[in-house]
mmCIF file of C-alpha atoms in Angstrom:
data_model
loop_
_atom_site.group_PDB
_atom_site.id
_atom_site.type_symbol
_atom_site.label_atom_id
_atom_site.label_comp_id
_atom_site.label_asym_id
_atom_site.label_seq_id
_atom_site.Cartn_x
_atom_site.Cartn_y
_atom_site.Cartn_z
ATOM 1 C CA UNK A 1 2.732 -27.757 -39.089
ATOM 2 C CA UNK A 2 1.998 -29.004 -35.591
ATOM 3 C CA UNK A 3 5.569 -29.570 -34.455
ATOM 4 C CA UNK A 4 9.001 -30.813 -35.544
ATOM 5 C CA UNK A 5 9.857 -34.415 -34.619
ATOM 6 C CA UNK A 6 13.089 -36.419 -34.840
ATOM 7 C CA UNK A 7 12.928 -40.203 -35.306
ATOM 8 C CA UNK A 8 16.174 -42.068 -34.489
ATOM 9 C CA UNK A 9 15.913 -45.694 -35.685
ATOM 10 C CA UNK A 10 18.186 -47.993 -37.709
ATOM 11 C CA UNK A 11 15.177 -50.026 -38.864
ATOM 12 C CA UNK A 12 14.534 -48.279 -42.196
ATOM 13 C CA UNK A 13 11.122 -49.869 -42.743
ATOM 14 C CA UNK A 14 9.901 -48.996 -39.275
ATOM 15 C CA UNK A 15 11.377 -45.490 -39.535
ATOM 16 C CA UNK A 16 9.680 -44.833 -42.890
ATOM 17 C CA UNK A 17 6.366 -46.105 -41.570
ATOM 18 C CA UNK A 18 6.476 -43.774 -38.568
ATOM 19 C CA UNK A 19 7.646 -40.849 -40.709
ATOM 20 C CA UNK A 20 4.833 -41.320 -43.239
ATOM 21 C CA UNK A 21 2.093 -41.467 -40.611
ATOM 22 C CA UNK A 22 3.354 -38.471 -38.638
ATOM 23 C CA UNK A 23 3.766 -36.338 -41.760
ATOM 24 C CA UNK A 24 0.212 -37.208 -42.779
ATOM 25 C CA UNK A 25 -0.850 -35.990 -39.343
ATOM 26 C CA UNK A 26 0.764 -32.616 -39.979
ATOM 27 C CA UNK A 27 4.124 -32.995 -38.227
ATOM 28 C CA UNK A 28 7.496 -31.980 -39.677
ATOM 29 C CA UNK A 29 9.561 -35.179 -39.395
ATOM 30 C CA UNK A 30 13.338 -35.621 -39.482
ATOM 31 C CA UNK A 31 14.998 -39.054 -39.375
ATOM 32 C CA UNK A 32 18.387 -40.417 -38.360
ATOM 33 C CA UNK A 33 19.705 -43.966 -38.606
ATOM 34 C CA UNK A 34 21.987 -43.700 -35.550
ATOM 35 C CA UNK A 35 22.554 -41.612 -32.453
ATOM 36 C CA UNK A 36 25.346 -39.443 -33.810
ATOM 37 C CA UNK A 37 23.283 -38.429 -36.832
ATOM 38 C CA UNK A 38 20.383 -37.723 -34.532
ATOM 39 C CA UNK A 39 22.500 -35.423 -32.396
ATOM 40 C CA UNK A 40 23.623 -33.592 -35.542
ATOM 41 C CA UNK A 41 19.999 -33.001 -36.522
ATOM 42 C CA UNK A 42 19.333 -31.546 -33.059
ATOM 43 C CA UNK A 43 22.123 -29.038 -33.536
ATOM 44 C CA UNK A 44 20.823 -27.977 -36.943
ATOM 45 C CA UNK A 45 17.032 -28.012 -36.524
ATOM 46 C CA UNK A 46 14.544 -26.883 -33.886
ATOM 47 C CA UNK A 47 13.182 -30.207 -32.673
ATOM 48 C CA UNK A 48 10.143 -30.365 -30.415
ATOM 49 C CA UNK A 49 10.233 -34.113 -29.603
ATOM 50 C CA UNK A 50 12.512 -37.123 -30.196
ATOM 51 C CA UNK A 51 11.492 -40.755 -30.852
ATOM 52 C CA UNK A 52 14.530 -42.931 -30.202
ATOM 53 C CA UNK A 53 14.977 -46.673 -30.556
ATOM 54 C CA UNK A 54 15.938 -48.051 -27.172
ATOM 55 C CA UNK A 55 18.837 -50.103 -28.488
ATOM 56 C CA UNK A 56 20.400 -47.037 -30.094
ATOM 57 C CA UNK A 57 20.388 -45.264 -26.720
ATOM 58 C CA UNK A 58 23.041 -47.824 -25.620
ATOM 59 C CA UNK A 59 21.384 -48.652 -22.305
ATOM 60 C CA UNK A 60 22.246 -52.312 -22.910
ATOM 61 C CA UNK A 61 25.975 -51.782 -22.584
ATOM 62 C CA UNK A 62 26.173 -48.476 -20.657
ATOM 63 C CA UNK A 63 23.444 -48.223 -17.989
ATOM 64 C CA UNK A 64 25.244 -45.363 -16.199
ATOM 65 C CA UNK A 65 24.565 -42.942 -19.047
ATOM 66 C CA UNK A 66 28.037 -42.150 -20.316
ATOM 67 C CA UNK A 67 28.892 -39.264 -22.663
ATOM 68 C CA UNK A 68 28.164 -41.519 -25.632
ATOM 69 C CA UNK A 69 24.676 -42.281 -24.444
ATOM 70 C CA UNK A 70 22.191 -40.656 -26.839
ATOM 71 C CA UNK A 71 19.437 -40.221 -24.287
ATOM 72 C CA UNK A 72 21.839 -38.803 -21.734
ATOM 73 C CA UNK A 73 23.366 -36.349 -24.207
ATOM 74 C CA UNK A 74 19.978 -35.172 -25.461
ATOM 75 C CA UNK A 75 18.754 -34.551 -21.955
ATOM 76 C CA UNK A 76 21.942 -32.724 -21.018
ATOM 77 C CA UNK A 77 21.938 -30.438 -24.048
ATOM 78 C CA UNK A 78 18.179 -30.122 -24.688
ATOM 79 C CA UNK A 79 16.411 -30.707 -21.359
ATOM 80 C CA UNK A 80 13.200 -29.124 -22.638
ATOM 81 C CA UNK A 81 12.851 -31.634 -25.517
ATOM 82 C CA UNK A 82 10.793 -34.752 -24.615
ATOM 83 C CA UNK A 83 12.347 -38.107 -25.561
ATOM 84 C CA UNK A 84 10.165 -41.159 -26.141
ATOM 85 C CA UNK A 85 11.918 -44.542 -26.352
ATOM 86 C CA UNK A 86 10.679 -47.278 -28.643
ATOM 87 C CA UNK A 87 11.209 -50.879 -27.500
ATOM 88 C CA UNK A 88 9.869 -54.402 -27.853
ATOM 89 C CA UNK A 89 8.341 -56.175 -24.860
ATOM 90 C CA UNK A 90 11.512 -58.177 -24.214
ATOM 91 C CA UNK A 91 13.406 -55.079 -23.054
ATOM 92 C CA UNK A 92 10.970 -53.871 -20.368
ATOM 93 C CA UNK A 93 13.715 -53.698 -17.714
ATOM 94 C CA UNK A 94 15.766 -51.447 -19.975
ATOM 95 C CA UNK A 95 12.701 -49.268 -20.530
ATOM 96 C CA UNK A 96 12.427 -48.782 -16.771
ATOM 97 C CA UNK A 97 16.062 -47.697 -16.617
ATOM 98 C CA UNK A 98 15.504 -45.297 -19.512
ATOM 99 C CA UNK A 99 12.549 -43.719 -17.719
ATOM 100 C CA UNK A 100 14.644 -43.348 -14.591
ATOM 101 C CA UNK A 101 17.364 -41.668 -16.646
ATOM 102 C CA UNK A 102 14.988 -39.048 -18.017
ATOM 103 C CA UNK A 103 12.963 -40.551 -20.844
ATOM 104 C CA UNK A 104 9.506 -39.001 -20.968
ATOM 105 C CA UNK A 105 7.660 -42.120 -22.120
ATOM 106 C CA UNK A 106 7.893 -45.275 -24.193
ATOM 107 C CA UNK A 107 5.958 -47.121 -26.841
ATOM 108 C CA UNK A 108 6.138 -50.823 -27.735
ATOM 109 C CA UNK A 109 7.109 -51.855 -31.251
ATOM 110 C CA UNK A 110 6.069 -52.930 -33.673
ATOM 111 C CA UNK A 111 3.710 -49.951 -33.635
ATOM 112 C CA UNK A 112 0.361 -51.406 -34.625
ATOM 113 C CA UNK A 113 -1.891 -48.501 -33.708
ATOM 114 C CA UNK A 114 -0.366 -45.238 -34.946
ATOM 115 C CA UNK A 115 -3.153 -43.298 -33.204
ATOM 116 C CA UNK A 116 -1.737 -44.326 -29.838
ATOM 117 C CA UNK A 117 1.701 -43.097 -30.930
ATOM 118 C CA UNK A 118 0.254 -39.781 -32.042
ATOM 119 C CA UNK A 119 -1.657 -39.443 -28.781
ATOM 120 C CA UNK A 120 1.521 -40.044 -26.751
ATOM 121 C CA UNK A 121 3.451 -37.547 -28.852
ATOM 122 C CA UNK A 122 0.750 -34.894 -28.531
ATOM 123 C CA UNK A 123 0.450 -35.487 -24.780
ATOM 124 C CA UNK A 124 4.167 -34.804 -24.302
ATOM 125 C CA UNK A 125 4.082 -31.771 -26.581
ATOM 126 C CA UNK A 126 1.114 -30.397 -24.641
ATOM 127 C CA UNK A 127 3.009 -30.990 -21.413
ATOM 128 C CA UNK A 128 6.005 -29.078 -22.747
ATOM 129 C CA UNK A 129 3.750 -26.213 -23.865
ATOM 130 C CA UNK A 130 2.077 -26.147 -20.479
ATOM 131 C CA UNK A 131 5.423 -26.011 -18.697
ATOM 132 C CA UNK A 132 6.538 -23.268 -21.090
ATOM 133 C CA UNK A 133 3.371 -21.274 -20.398
ATOM 134 C CA UNK A 134 3.829 -21.775 -16.646
ATOM 135 C CA UNK A 135 7.415 -20.588 -16.889
ATOM 136 C CA UNK A 136 6.390 -17.570 -18.953
ATOM 137 C CA UNK A 137 3.619 -16.815 -16.460
ATOM 138 C CA UNK A 138 6.047 -17.199 -13.563
ATOM 139 C CA UNK A 139 8.529 -14.884 -15.264
ATOM 140 C CA UNK A 140 5.705 -12.442 -15.943
ATOM 141 C CA UNK A 141 4.651 -12.530 -12.296
ATOM 142 C CA UNK A 142 8.226 -12.022 -11.161
ATOM 143 C CA UNK A 143 8.539 -9.086 -13.551
ATOM 144 C CA UNK A 144 5.249 -7.612 -12.363
ATOM 145 C CA UNK A 145 6.217 -8.136 -8.718
ATOM 146 C CA UNK A 146 9.602 -6.550 -9.303
ATOM 147 C CA UNK A 147 7.914 -3.556 -10.948
ATOM 148 C CA UNK A 148 5.385 -3.403 -8.117
ATOM 149 C CA UNK A 149 8.152 -3.473 -5.523
ATOM 150 C CA UNK A 150 9.902 -0.702 -7.414
ATOM 151 C CA UNK A 151 6.719 1.391 -7.532
ATOM 152 C CA UNK A 152 6.027 0.732 -3.847
ATOM 153 C CA UNK A 153 9.561 1.784 -2.978
ATOM 154 C CA UNK A 154 9.078 4.949 -5.032
ATOM 155 C CA UNK A 155 5.718 5.576 -3.370
ATOM 156 C CA UNK A 156 7.208 5.018 0.072
ATOM 157 C CA UNK A 157 10.064 7.364 -0.783
ATOM 158 C CA UNK A 158 7.606 9.990 -2.017
ATOM 159 C CA UNK A 159 5.490 9.604 1.104
ATOM 160 C CA UNK A 160 8.529 9.869 3.351
ATOM 161 C CA UNK A 161 9.518 13.048 1.541
ATOM 162 C CA UNK A 162 5.945 14.297 1.872
ATOM 163 C CA UNK A 163 6.020 13.463 5.562
ATOM 164 C CA UNK A 164 9.124 15.581 6.027
ATOM 165 C CA UNK A 165 7.427 18.465 4.230
ATOM 166 C CA UNK A 166 4.351 18.030 6.393
ATOM 167 C CA UNK A 167 6.433 18.012 9.568
ATOM 168 C CA UNK A 168 8.162 21.189 8.426
ATOM 169 C CA UNK A 169 4.766 22.853 8.083
ATOM 170 C CA UNK A 170 3.821 22.124 11.692
ATOM 171 C CA UNK A 171 4.496 24.866 14.244
ATOM 172 C CA UNK A 172 6.986 24.673 17.076
ATOM 173 C CA UNK A 173 5.577 24.706 20.613
ATOM 174 C CA UNK A 174 4.646 28.235 21.606
ATOM 175 C CA UNK A 175 5.305 29.660 25.056
ATOM 176 C CA UNK A 176 4.709 33.158 26.395
ATOM 177 C CA UNK A 177 4.252 34.558 29.861
ATOM 178 C CA UNK A 178 0.463 34.015 29.585
ATOM 179 C CA UNK A 179 0.047 31.154 27.101
ATOM 180 C CA UNK A 180 1.530 27.782 26.200
ATOM 181 C CA UNK A 181 0.486 25.834 23.068
ATOM 182 C CA UNK A 182 1.692 22.365 22.112
ATOM 183 C CA UNK A 183 0.516 19.555 19.842
ATOM 184 C CA UNK A 184 0.945 15.876 18.962
ATOM 185 C CA UNK A 185 -0.085 14.082 15.763
ATOM 186 C CA UNK A 186 -0.052 10.314 15.334
ATOM 187 C CA UNK A 187 -0.706 9.390 11.676
ATOM 188 C CA UNK A 188 -2.325 6.066 10.780
ATOM 189 C CA UNK A 189 -0.183 6.061 7.603
ATOM 190 C CA UNK A 190 3.026 7.881 6.737
ATOM 191 C CA UNK A 191 1.126 11.018 5.798
ATOM 192 C CA UNK A 192 -1.547 12.527 8.011
ATOM 193 C CA UNK A 193 -4.911 14.083 7.272
ATOM 194 C CA UNK A 194 -4.838 15.774 10.691
ATOM 195 C CA UNK A 195 -3.172 19.154 10.905
ATOM 196 C CA UNK A 196 -2.653 21.889 13.473
ATOM 197 C CA UNK A 197 -1.320 25.407 13.372
ATOM 198 C CA UNK A 198 -1.025 28.299 15.824
ATOM 199 C CA UNK A 199 0.612 31.704 15.642
ATOM 200 C CA UNK A 200 0.448 35.221 17.106
ATOM 201 C CA UNK A 201 -1.708 37.827 15.385
ATOM 202 C CA UNK A 202 -0.388 40.707 17.480
ATOM 203 C CA UNK A 203 0.878 41.226 21.027
ATOM 204 C CA UNK A 204 -2.493 40.269 22.537
ATOM 205 C CA UNK A 205 -4.069 37.780 20.135
ATOM 206 C CA UNK A 206 -3.073 34.222 19.261
ATOM 207 C CA UNK A 207 -4.843 32.091 16.671
ATOM 208 C CA UNK A 208 -5.000 28.301 16.503
ATOM 209 C CA UNK A 209 -6.809 25.576 14.601
ATOM 210 C CA UNK A 210 -7.019 21.818 14.430
ATOM 211 C CA UNK A 211 -8.277 20.349 11.134
ATOM 212 C CA UNK A 212 -9.259 16.744 10.444
ATOM 213 C CA UNK A 213 -9.376 16.006 6.700
ATOM 214 C CA UNK A 214 -11.657 13.137 5.645
ATOM 215 C CA UNK A 215 -9.751 10.050 4.536
ATOM 216 C CA UNK A 216 -6.111 9.108 4.880
ATOM 217 C CA UNK A 217 -2.861 9.251 2.979
ATOM 218 C CA UNK A 218 -1.530 11.552 0.280
ATOM 219 C CA UNK A 219 -4.820 13.065 -0.924
ATOM 220 C CA UNK A 220 -5.801 14.103 2.590
ATOM 221 C CA UNK A 221 -2.294 15.345 3.351
ATOM 222 C CA UNK A 222 -2.483 17.516 0.222
ATOM 223 C CA UNK A 223 -5.414 19.400 1.748
ATOM 224 C CA UNK A 224 -3.281 20.247 4.801
ATOM 225 C CA UNK A 225 -0.887 21.998 2.405
ATOM 226 C CA UNK A 226 -3.806 24.067 1.118
ATOM 227 C CA UNK A 227 -4.682 25.034 4.685
ATOM 228 C CA UNK A 228 -1.134 26.074 5.456
ATOM 229 C CA UNK A 229 -0.973 28.089 2.243
ATOM 230 C CA UNK A 230 -4.250 29.843 3.009
ATOM 231 C CA UNK A 231 -3.222 30.845 6.525
ATOM 232 C CA UNK A 232 0.125 32.042 5.154
ATOM 233 C CA UNK A 233 -1.681 34.296 2.672
ATOM 234 C CA UNK A 234 -4.042 35.555 5.371
ATOM 235 C CA UNK A 235 -1.093 36.333 7.648
ATOM 236 C CA UNK A 236 0.569 38.184 4.785
ATOM 237 C CA UNK A 237 -2.628 40.182 4.162
ATOM 238 C CA UNK A 238 -2.857 40.969 7.879
ATOM 239 C CA UNK A 239 0.708 42.235 7.887
ATOM 240 C CA UNK A 240 -0.016 44.404 4.843
ATOM 241 C CA UNK A 241 -3.208 45.694 6.418
ATOM 242 C CA UNK A 242 -5.372 44.472 3.544
ATOM 243 C CA UNK A 243 -7.345 41.916 5.560
ATOM 244 C CA UNK A 244 -8.078 41.082 9.195
ATOM 245 C CA UNK A 245 -9.858 37.768 8.498
ATOM 246 C CA UNK A 246 -7.606 35.839 10.904
ATOM 247 C CA UNK A 247 -9.212 37.710 13.812
ATOM 248 C CA UNK A 248 -12.644 36.466 12.686
ATOM 249 C CA UNK A 249 -13.090 32.659 13.041
ATOM 250 C CA UNK A 250 -16.222 32.619 10.881
ATOM 251 C CA UNK A 251 -14.413 34.462 8.073
ATOM 252 C CA UNK A 252 -11.548 31.965 8.196
ATOM 253 C CA UNK A 253 -13.883 28.965 7.929
ATOM 254 C CA UNK A 254 -15.780 30.593 5.072
ATOM 255 C CA UNK A 255 -12.509 31.212 3.201
ATOM 256 C CA UNK A 256 -11.377 27.620 3.792
ATOM 257 C CA UNK A 257 -14.734 26.267 2.669
ATOM 258 C CA UNK A 258 -14.721 28.217 -0.593
ATOM 259 C CA UNK A 259 -11.096 27.484 -1.455
ATOM 260 C CA UNK A 260 -11.551 23.778 -0.841
ATOM 261 C CA UNK A 261 -14.665 23.714 -3.019
ATOM 262 C CA UNK A 262 -12.805 25.613 -5.747
ATOM 263 C CA UNK A 263 -10.104 22.938 -5.940
ATOM 264 C CA UNK A 264 -12.705 20.338 -6.993
ATOM 265 C CA UNK A 265 -10.742 17.658 -5.121
ATOM 266 C CA UNK A 266 -13.875 16.238 -3.432
ATOM 267 C CA UNK A 267 -12.265 16.533 -0.019
ATOM 268 C CA UNK A 268 -13.777 18.008 3.108
ATOM 269 C CA UNK A 269 -12.658 18.496 6.682
ATOM 270 C CA UNK A 270 -13.813 19.305 10.161
ATOM 271 C CA UNK A 271 -12.112 22.078 12.072
ATOM 272 C CA UNK A 272 -11.940 24.141 15.235
ATOM 273 C CA UNK A 273 -10.529 27.642 14.748
ATOM 274 C CA UNK A 274 -10.079 30.042 17.653
ATOM 275 C CA UNK A 275 -8.459 33.311 18.704
ATOM 276 C CA UNK A 276 -7.220 33.992 22.258
ATOM 277 C CA UNK A 277 -7.103 37.477 23.689
ATOM 278 C CA UNK A 278 -4.573 37.123 26.503
ATOM 279 C CA UNK A 279 -5.367 40.560 27.917
ATOM 280 C CA UNK A 280 -9.117 40.143 28.249
ATOM 281 C CA UNK A 281 -8.814 36.344 28.842
ATOM 282 C CA UNK A 282 -11.334 35.776 26.072
ATOM 283 C CA UNK A 283 -11.655 33.031 23.470
ATOM 284 C CA UNK A 284 -13.460 33.628 20.187
ATOM 285 C CA UNK A 285 -13.960 30.417 18.182
ATOM 286 C CA UNK A 286 -15.971 28.741 15.441
ATOM 287 C CA UNK A 287 -16.762 25.084 14.731
ATOM 288 C CA UNK A 288 -16.808 23.378 11.347
ATOM 289 C CA UNK A 289 -18.558 20.041 11.912
ATOM 290 C CA UNK A 290 -15.929 18.955 14.431
ATOM 291 C CA UNK A 291 -16.202 16.043 16.865
ATOM 292 C CA UNK A 292 -15.385 15.752 19.694
ATOM 293 C CA UNK A 293 -15.822 19.330 20.815
ATOM 294 C CA UNK A 294 -12.885 21.050 22.542
ATOM 295 C CA UNK A 295 -12.632 20.385 26.281
ATOM 296 C CA UNK A 296 -11.966 23.253 28.678
ATOM 297 C CA UNK A 297 -10.349 22.306 31.961
ATOM 298 C CA UNK A 298 -10.357 25.040 34.585
ATOM 299 C CA UNK A 299 -9.229 25.206 38.190
ATOM 300 C CA UNK A 300 -8.474 27.755 40.841
ATOM 301 C CA UNK A 301 -5.915 27.631 43.606
ATOM 302 C CA UNK A 302 -8.650 28.210 46.188
ATOM 303 C CA UNK A 303 -10.912 25.376 44.999
ATOM 304 C CA UNK A 304 -8.116 22.897 44.316
ATOM 305 C CA UNK A 305 -9.858 20.282 42.165
ATOM 306 C CA UNK A 306 -10.452 21.237 38.537
ATOM 307 C CA UNK A 307 -13.403 20.649 36.250
ATOM 308 C CA UNK A 308 -13.582 19.651 32.578
ATOM 309 C CA UNK A 309 -16.435 20.529 30.251
ATOM 310 C CA UNK A 310 -17.097 20.584 26.507
ATOM 311 C CA UNK A 311 -17.375 23.885 24.712
ATOM 312 C CA UNK A 312 -20.672 24.509 22.968
ATOM 313 C CA UNK A 313 -20.964 25.089 19.245
ATOM 314 C CA UNK A 314 -21.956 23.668 15.893
ATOM 315 C CA UNK A 315 -21.354 24.276 12.208
ATOM 316 C CA UNK A 316 -21.162 22.523 8.858
ATOM 317 C CA UNK A 317 -18.055 20.644 7.671
ATOM 318 C CA UNK A 318 -15.662 22.639 5.500
ATOM 319 C CA UNK A 319 -15.527 21.849 1.781
ATOM 320 C CA UNK A 320 -18.939 20.213 1.306
ATOM 321 C CA UNK A 321 -21.519 22.952 0.788
ATOM 322 C CA UNK A 322 -21.431 26.262 -1.058
ATOM 323 C CA UNK A 323 -23.969 27.716 1.349
ATOM 324 C CA UNK A 324 -22.271 26.475 4.537
ATOM 325 C CA UNK A 325 -22.888 28.672 7.571
ATOM 326 C CA UNK A 326 -20.697 29.078 10.625
ATOM 327 C CA UNK A 327 -21.194 30.754 13.986
ATOM 328 C CA UNK A 328 -19.052 32.846 16.314
ATOM 329 C CA UNK A 329 -18.757 31.778 19.954
ATOM 330 C CA UNK A 330 -17.149 33.863 22.676
ATOM 331 C CA UNK A 331 -16.315 32.705 26.192
ATOM 332 C CA UNK A 332 -14.513 34.244 29.136
ATOM 333 C CA UNK A 333 -11.581 32.127 30.243
ATOM 334 C CA UNK A 334 -10.691 31.435 33.868
ATOM 335 C CA UNK A 335 -7.366 32.528 35.293
ATOM 336 C CA UNK A 336 -5.917 29.022 34.998
ATOM 337 C CA UNK A 337 -7.159 26.772 32.210
ATOM 338 C CA UNK A 338 -6.234 24.113 29.693
ATOM 339 C CA UNK A 339 -8.035 23.678 26.376
ATOM 340 C CA UNK A 340 -7.713 20.234 24.746
ATOM 341 C CA UNK A 341 -8.714 19.855 21.084
ATOM 342 C CA UNK A 342 -8.763 16.326 19.625
ATOM 343 C CA UNK A 343 -9.335 14.970 16.135
ATOM 344 C CA UNK A 344 -12.049 12.309 15.937
ATOM 345 C CA UNK A 345 -9.419 9.552 15.700
ATOM 346 C CA UNK A 346 -9.175 9.694 19.499
ATOM 347 C CA UNK A 347 -12.654 8.159 19.723
ATOM 348 C CA UNK A 348 -11.298 4.990 18.057
ATOM 349 C CA UNK A 349 -8.887 4.580 20.978
ATOM 350 C CA UNK A 350 -11.646 4.481 23.570
ATOM 351 C CA UNK A 351 -13.347 1.126 24.078
ATOM 352 C CA UNK A 352 -16.641 2.495 25.414
ATOM 353 C CA UNK A 353 -19.627 1.245 23.347
ATOM 354 C CA UNK A 354 -21.413 4.554 22.699
ATOM 355 C CA UNK A 355 -20.396 8.060 21.676
ATOM 356 C CA UNK A 356 -21.807 9.508 24.897
ATOM 357 C CA UNK A 357 -19.685 7.165 26.994
ATOM 358 C CA UNK A 358 -16.595 7.901 24.901
ATOM 359 C CA UNK A 359 -17.109 11.629 25.413
ATOM 360 C CA UNK A 360 -17.556 11.134 29.145
ATOM 361 C CA UNK A 361 -14.369 9.084 29.203
ATOM 362 C CA UNK A 362 -12.493 12.000 27.648
ATOM 363 C CA UNK A 363 -13.869 14.413 30.242
ATOM 364 C CA UNK A 364 -12.795 12.094 33.044
ATOM 365 C CA UNK A 365 -9.355 11.693 31.462
ATOM 366 C CA UNK A 366 -8.833 15.465 31.185
ATOM 367 C CA UNK A 367 -9.838 15.947 34.801
ATOM 368 C CA UNK A 368 -7.672 13.070 35.966
ATOM 369 C CA UNK A 369 -4.611 14.363 34.104
ATOM 370 C CA UNK A 370 -5.471 18.004 34.930
ATOM 371 C CA UNK A 371 -5.341 18.979 31.248
ATOM 372 C CA UNK A 372 -1.620 18.197 31.069
ATOM 373 C CA UNK A 373 -0.654 17.596 27.438
ATOM 374 C CA UNK A 374 2.109 15.035 28.003
ATOM 375 C CA UNK A 375 0.168 13.035 30.582
ATOM 376 C CA UNK A 376 -2.842 12.853 28.246
ATOM 377 C CA UNK A 377 -0.558 11.622 25.447
ATOM 378 C CA UNK A 378 0.819 8.894 27.705
ATOM 379 C CA UNK A 379 -2.621 7.889 28.970
ATOM 380 C CA UNK A 380 -3.828 7.390 25.382
ATOM 381 C CA UNK A 381 -0.556 5.623 24.363
ATOM 382 C CA UNK A 382 -0.020 8.158 21.580
ATOM 383 C CA UNK A 383 3.706 8.040 22.335
ATOM 384 C CA UNK A 384 3.875 4.298 21.559
ATOM 385 C CA UNK A 385 4.825 2.509 18.353
ATOM 386 C CA UNK A 386 1.353 1.013 17.980
ATOM 387 C CA UNK A 387 -0.447 1.436 14.670
ATOM 388 C CA UNK A 388 -3.760 3.302 14.657
ATOM 389 C CA UNK A 389 -6.846 2.924 12.491
ATOM 390 C CA UNK A 390 -7.217 6.673 12.109
ATOM 391 C CA UNK A 391 -5.028 9.747 12.442
ATOM 392 C CA UNK A 392 -5.052 11.128 15.980
ATOM 393 C CA UNK A 393 -4.193 14.707 16.845
ATOM 394 C CA UNK A 394 -4.194 16.671 20.092
ATOM 395 C CA UNK A 395 -3.679 20.412 20.450
ATOM 396 C CA UNK A 396 -3.377 21.793 23.979
ATOM 397 C CA UNK A 397 -3.574 25.450 24.994
ATOM 398 C CA UNK A 398 -2.685 26.287 28.570
ATOM 399 C CA UNK A 399 -3.371 29.664 30.186
ATOM 400 C CA UNK A 400 -0.897 30.502 32.929
#
């Protein structure tokens, strides 16, 4: 069966003719000789389309569509059911009124060509099906969008919670009589792939590192948890006397490299790890594929103006190669100095066209701001609400 149709017509011969043709075409056909009977059929059967004689719709005597009006009542109770009016050519003005009142089409009687009638019926049924499909698709989209909004809210909530955990992992500013260490991290997303940590090893030695995990978001932030966990275990081993790896920058990078490879998470990072000896004024450090290199700003009270220069060093990124090799570098620190360590996101903030010019810009900035952490932050607008393409981190160590 194609569909269920209702024919309302008091002309028995015409009604039987229409019923016979439509049934032969595969339709389920119900008939009614007046409007009231037609409305009863609608309450009892699922009707897909109504053919109604125009005279029976009472538009002749009640053009304002009263409660007795068949067309009006059908459209009020069954708005999704198309109604086609059947009329002779003498009632064309009434047909126009019927169309204005909600009729979906009309056909002139006597119906000579039943194919035209069937075509009009099928056109309206197709239109109803199309509207039904559109409504179902719209409801589906609304359901999908609602679910997506729910998932995004959950993801945002999870990321906010993760952000709080990440912030809790970061160290508080450190200040001693000989050393001050501070940091700032500006994430491009809620979670950051940049991470810093610093802590005392004993009364004379202080360790620090700045790591820049490749990528953004939750997966990169997860690696920062691994780093924090590793340094916690190394600090515990140092306290127990079972390992002194934290004093050896190369050993730390080798441990990080192997642990990251063992996770199989396909994540790598660049890093600067160093140890200050405040008694000997010495810095021992190692580089894991990091860019830009740390900048040492030094000055003396006698000379007045300070000078900024990049530390030397090279090494493979951490977490990429099983046979990665790292090197130890040792420098003697001046009496007054500031060491600035950036993640590579800072290079995105500098408009210079080449890497060499960007690096020179950073040197000039450090000299201009005399290695002062807060002034550098302000100069780079890291304290603003602007969004950034990449995570940006700055760790500053000041010798006093």
